[in-house]
XYZ file of C-alpha atoms in Angstrom:
337
model
C -39.377 52.620 -33.041
C -40.865 49.129 -33.019
C -43.933 48.617 -30.876
C -43.900 46.005 -28.170
C -45.538 42.704 -29.011
C -48.844 41.959 -27.303
C -47.022 39.625 -24.948
C -44.310 42.158 -24.134
C -46.815 44.963 -23.619
C -48.818 42.866 -21.153
C -45.674 42.026 -19.172
C -44.687 45.690 -19.027
C -48.182 46.509 -17.778
C -48.334 43.943 -14.974
C -44.724 44.529 -13.935
C -45.119 48.294 -13.616
C -42.791 48.947 -16.544
C -43.236 50.963 -19.715
C -46.173 49.675 -21.771
C -46.619 51.580 -25.021
C -50.405 51.151 -25.052
C -53.306 49.766 -23.040
C -53.539 45.989 -23.255
C -56.643 45.459 -25.377
C -58.726 42.918 -23.488
C -57.705 39.324 -24.331
C -55.323 40.193 -27.175
C -52.257 38.718 -25.457
C -53.990 35.374 -24.840
C -55.856 34.873 -28.113
C -53.993 31.962 -29.622
C -56.222 29.798 -31.799
C -59.610 29.843 -33.505
C -61.218 27.908 -30.636
C -64.448 29.104 -29.044
C -62.782 31.674 -26.802
C -59.610 32.043 -28.839
C -57.542 30.189 -26.242
C -56.458 26.558 -26.259
C -59.759 25.053 -25.223
C -59.772 21.770 -27.088
C -58.191 18.674 -25.599
C -59.151 14.988 -25.536
C -59.801 14.932 -21.783
C -62.557 17.543 -21.815
C -63.781 16.235 -25.167
C -64.933 13.044 -23.435
C -68.172 14.740 -22.412
C -70.760 16.823 -24.246
C -71.418 20.538 -23.784
C -74.501 22.519 -24.829
C -74.505 25.298 -27.383
C -76.327 28.599 -26.691
C -80.035 28.012 -27.093
C -79.508 24.296 -27.742
C -80.488 21.149 -25.901
C -79.003 20.296 -22.476
C -75.919 18.063 -22.531
C -74.098 15.845 -20.020
C -70.370 16.241 -19.439
C -67.800 13.606 -18.489
C -68.532 14.085 -14.766
C -72.185 13.216 -15.394
C -73.336 16.816 -14.846
C -76.108 18.008 -17.193
C -75.754 21.587 -18.423
C -78.262 23.874 -20.121
C -77.445 27.105 -21.982
C -80.586 29.199 -22.550
C -80.401 31.714 -25.373
C -79.479 35.212 -24.282
C -77.422 34.144 -21.256
C -73.623 34.438 -20.886
C -72.952 30.757 -20.297
C -74.139 27.271 -19.423
C -75.171 26.210 -15.925
C -75.921 22.770 -14.471
C -79.411 21.427 -13.843
C -80.032 20.528 -10.215
C -83.533 19.125 -10.120
C -84.081 15.683 -8.606
C -83.564 13.992 -11.967
C -80.258 15.645 -12.824
C -78.395 16.390 -9.579
C -75.352 14.110 -9.435
C -74.579 14.305 -5.709
C -77.578 14.332 -3.385
C -75.732 13.398 -0.168
C -72.207 14.685 0.450
C -71.422 11.694 2.676
C -72.005 9.420 -0.347
C -69.774 11.320 -2.792
C -67.336 8.397 -3.181
C -70.158 6.279 -4.588
C -71.320 8.697 -7.291
C -68.536 11.169 -8.174
C -66.232 9.783 -10.859
C -63.606 11.995 -12.494
C -62.986 11.699 -16.248
C -60.145 9.552 -17.519
C -56.880 11.490 -17.895
C -54.497 8.739 -19.020
C -55.194 8.916 -22.745
C -52.830 7.765 -25.536
C -50.705 10.238 -27.487
C -52.769 9.711 -30.627
C -55.782 11.174 -28.819
C -53.886 14.458 -28.482
C -52.604 14.562 -32.061
C -55.623 16.369 -33.632
C -55.255 19.235 -31.165
C -51.554 19.886 -31.679
C -51.439 21.773 -35.025
C -53.344 24.766 -33.637
C -51.045 24.884 -30.618
C -47.898 24.562 -32.696
C -49.058 27.484 -34.878
C -49.019 29.921 -31.947
C -46.431 32.694 -32.204
C -45.159 32.650 -28.628
C -43.178 35.832 -29.173
C -46.404 37.661 -29.946
C -48.855 36.092 -27.477
C -49.009 33.640 -24.600
C -49.869 30.043 -25.412
C -52.801 29.926 -23.032
C -54.705 26.880 -21.828
C -58.295 27.396 -20.716
C -59.436 25.345 -17.697
C -62.975 25.354 -16.305
C -64.710 24.794 -14.015
C -62.627 25.466 -10.938
C -62.580 23.663 -7.611
C -65.483 25.515 -5.969
C -67.565 25.449 -9.152
C -66.989 21.737 -9.575
C -68.335 21.181 -6.060
C -71.548 23.122 -6.583
C -71.981 21.804 -10.124
C -72.137 18.325 -8.636
C -74.507 19.059 -5.758
C -76.088 22.491 -6.211
C -75.095 25.785 -4.639
C -77.208 25.460 -1.480
C -76.048 21.924 -0.645
C -72.466 22.888 -1.385
C -72.416 25.899 0.913
C -74.195 23.980 3.665
C -71.664 21.190 3.298
C -68.839 23.493 4.382
C -70.650 23.965 7.690
C -72.282 20.586 8.254
C -69.791 18.124 6.734
C -66.418 19.856 6.551
C -64.416 16.622 6.537
C -66.370 15.274 3.575
C -66.014 18.589 1.726
C -62.264 18.515 2.313
C -62.143 14.976 0.965
C -64.188 15.853 -2.136
C -62.000 18.881 -2.805
C -58.881 16.711 -2.470
C -60.352 14.355 -5.073
C -61.062 17.255 -7.463
C -57.544 18.619 -6.934
C -56.072 15.187 -7.685
C -57.954 15.185 -10.995
C -56.862 18.764 -11.788
C -53.212 17.871 -11.223
C -53.446 14.832 -13.506
C -55.189 16.966 -16.124
C -52.557 19.696 -15.750
C -49.748 17.187 -16.238
C -51.217 16.115 -19.576
C -51.816 19.692 -20.751
C -48.224 20.542 -19.904
C -46.861 17.392 -21.535
C -48.585 17.936 -24.882
C -49.252 21.689 -25.157
C -46.382 23.176 -23.106
C -48.432 26.287 -22.251
C -46.840 29.422 -20.854
C -50.100 30.816 -19.490
C -53.081 29.342 -17.656
C -56.549 30.915 -17.792
C -58.548 29.255 -15.025
C -62.207 29.801 -14.135
C -63.762 29.656 -10.674
C -66.423 32.200 -9.673
C -66.082 33.038 -5.994
C -68.850 35.554 -5.364
C -71.934 37.489 -6.354
C -71.842 41.130 -7.417
C -72.035 42.176 -3.750
C -69.906 39.752 -1.738
C -67.883 36.556 -1.807
C -69.796 33.296 -1.415
C -67.583 32.367 1.533
C -66.061 34.412 4.332
C -62.297 34.834 3.874
C -61.520 32.471 6.771
C -63.625 29.676 5.277
C -62.158 30.383 1.843
C -58.685 30.109 3.366
C -59.484 26.755 4.940
C -61.101 25.013 1.967
C -60.064 26.740 -1.259
C -56.627 28.301 -0.783
C -54.720 25.020 -0.154
C -56.295 23.499 -3.264
C -55.135 26.307 -5.522
C -51.694 26.540 -3.994
C -51.233 22.940 -5.159
C -52.777 23.488 -8.603
C -51.191 26.822 -9.475
C -47.908 25.795 -7.853
C -47.808 22.745 -10.123
C -48.366 24.800 -13.271
C -45.694 27.327 -12.322
C -43.217 24.594 -11.417
C -43.703 23.185 -14.922
C -43.097 26.136 -17.212
C -46.272 28.210 -16.934
C -45.262 31.849 -16.587
C -48.634 33.470 -15.923
C -51.710 32.390 -13.976
C -54.849 34.336 -14.890
C -57.857 33.564 -12.703
C -61.404 34.427 -13.749
C -64.042 35.341 -11.174
C -66.517 37.944 -12.452
C -67.726 38.851 -9.002
C -67.008 40.773 -5.874
C -63.874 39.249 -4.363
C -61.879 42.227 -3.102
C -61.836 40.600 0.336
C -60.085 37.558 -1.154
C -57.232 39.361 -2.964
C -54.604 38.573 -0.287
C -55.496 34.906 -0.700
C -55.257 35.224 -4.510
C -51.720 36.524 -4.092
C -50.895 33.609 -1.778
C -52.254 31.149 -4.372
C -49.918 32.519 -7.031
C -52.437 34.348 -9.207
C -50.784 36.958 -11.444
C -53.933 38.507 -12.941
C -57.450 38.510 -11.548
C -59.727 38.658 -14.583
C -63.392 39.582 -14.135
C -63.008 42.117 -11.341
C -66.298 44.004 -11.596
C -66.464 47.665 -10.634
C -68.083 46.994 -7.235
C -64.628 45.836 -6.085
C -63.302 49.415 -6.342
C -60.580 48.375 -8.765
C -58.589 51.648 -8.506
C -58.270 51.099 -4.760
C -57.169 47.485 -5.293
C -54.521 48.634 -7.788
C -53.256 51.195 -5.299
C -53.127 48.642 -2.474
C -51.935 45.494 -4.264
C -50.361 46.649 -7.546
C -47.011 44.966 -7.974
C -48.246 41.803 -6.259
C -51.194 41.095 -8.563
C -52.835 42.791 -11.547
C -56.481 43.354 -12.390
C -58.286 42.684 -15.673
C -61.841 43.953 -16.001
C -63.729 46.943 -14.520
C -65.894 47.153 -17.689
C -69.012 45.456 -16.372
C -71.187 43.320 -18.610
C -74.154 44.437 -16.528
C -73.666 48.057 -17.609
C -73.123 47.679 -21.341
C -73.847 44.132 -22.530
C -77.505 44.626 -23.352
C -79.782 44.342 -26.350
C -79.916 48.068 -27.057
C -76.225 48.827 -26.588
C -74.588 51.657 -28.513
C -71.010 52.483 -29.381
C -71.414 55.705 -27.410
C -72.477 53.927 -24.205
C -69.674 51.383 -24.528
C -67.082 54.076 -25.247
C -68.131 56.051 -22.180
C -67.623 53.056 -19.881
C -64.250 52.228 -21.419
C -63.075 55.814 -21.016
C -64.220 55.899 -17.408
C -62.375 52.658 -16.628
C -59.012 53.595 -18.109
C -59.228 57.067 -16.548
C -59.777 55.733 -13.032
C -57.523 52.661 -13.257
C -54.466 53.906 -15.160
C -51.918 51.958 -17.190
C -50.071 49.896 -14.579
C -51.345 46.636 -13.043
C -54.602 47.034 -14.983
C -55.952 45.546 -18.208
C -59.210 47.110 -19.449
C -61.544 44.255 -20.346
C -65.127 43.105 -20.383
C -65.697 41.187 -17.147
C -66.978 38.097 -18.991
C -64.625 35.132 -18.753
C -63.421 35.057 -22.342
C -63.425 37.143 -25.527
C -67.027 37.796 -26.482
C -70.283 39.132 -25.137
C -73.887 38.046 -24.699
C -75.092 40.523 -27.319
C -73.174 40.522 -30.605
C -70.818 43.412 -31.168
C -70.298 44.596 -27.586
C -66.877 42.978 -27.173
C -65.756 44.355 -30.536
C -67.022 47.830 -29.578
C -64.794 47.786 -26.482
C -61.848 46.701 -28.629
C -62.548 49.525 -31.088
C -62.657 52.141 -28.345
C -59.408 50.901 -26.791
C -57.749 51.045 -30.213
C -58.971 54.621 -30.566
C -57.693 55.601 -27.128
C -54.318 54.002 -27.817
C -53.958 56.067 -30.996
C -55.085 59.215 -29.174
C -52.709 58.797 -26.240
């Protein structure tokens, strides 16, 4: 009997069907040899610079300066007086300028061969989009100013979010025109390890309408799956994720009680994660410690509406070999079961 393709097996998993194995982390989305294996390169995001791990800070096309210290999972913006882009939310129209999206076809040409080489029967042609709406806000002004803005200047925050959404929709239209993706992998971290950054009511007011527009646009234009990354606590936001049109929440750390979420919401949304970086992605990791966490996750979460995966927002790990060790253990379990 022929095994299901990676794409088919993922669909069986999230639809409560008959998967013939555990989905192995990002295998169904790994499409090209880009940084994360997804379609990350495009001429719109290429307009700005981005730092490499342990390298010098770099400024992106929004004017935000990022640093990526060695030994950390990703880059984060600098918000000292010299580098903060937006110091006064009421003045955002004067200083916030979105990157150009109306680029000629020849600008897209170098990125097309890798996309055209994707076997769409085997995997999803997946576009990677980051940062998200909330992250873009606090990247511009800093986390404290951003959160205070929701309370002190709600009208200005709504206006800034509308501007970011307008850019995202223009960007999405170009991605769809040239890449014709069938899956979207979208970043936006919405919480810490203990709670969401915003109460659900505030989240519903400011963030939900933005994503209903963005994710609705992608789905209306041929994108079959929306995968949203937030490696945080966000169990209190799952009903809103469903309303937004998210198919898979990637990054759900174990503090969310993933088995309970599967029991409550399985069939409406699926969950990808439960293997916490904080527990295994360390300098002195071992195959035994990684294997134990993987076994615990698949045992408590089952095979439906769940994809065992490192909670990091893309294939890889801070310490070399950890991601591959998870993959190896899942391969072993699939052979065993």
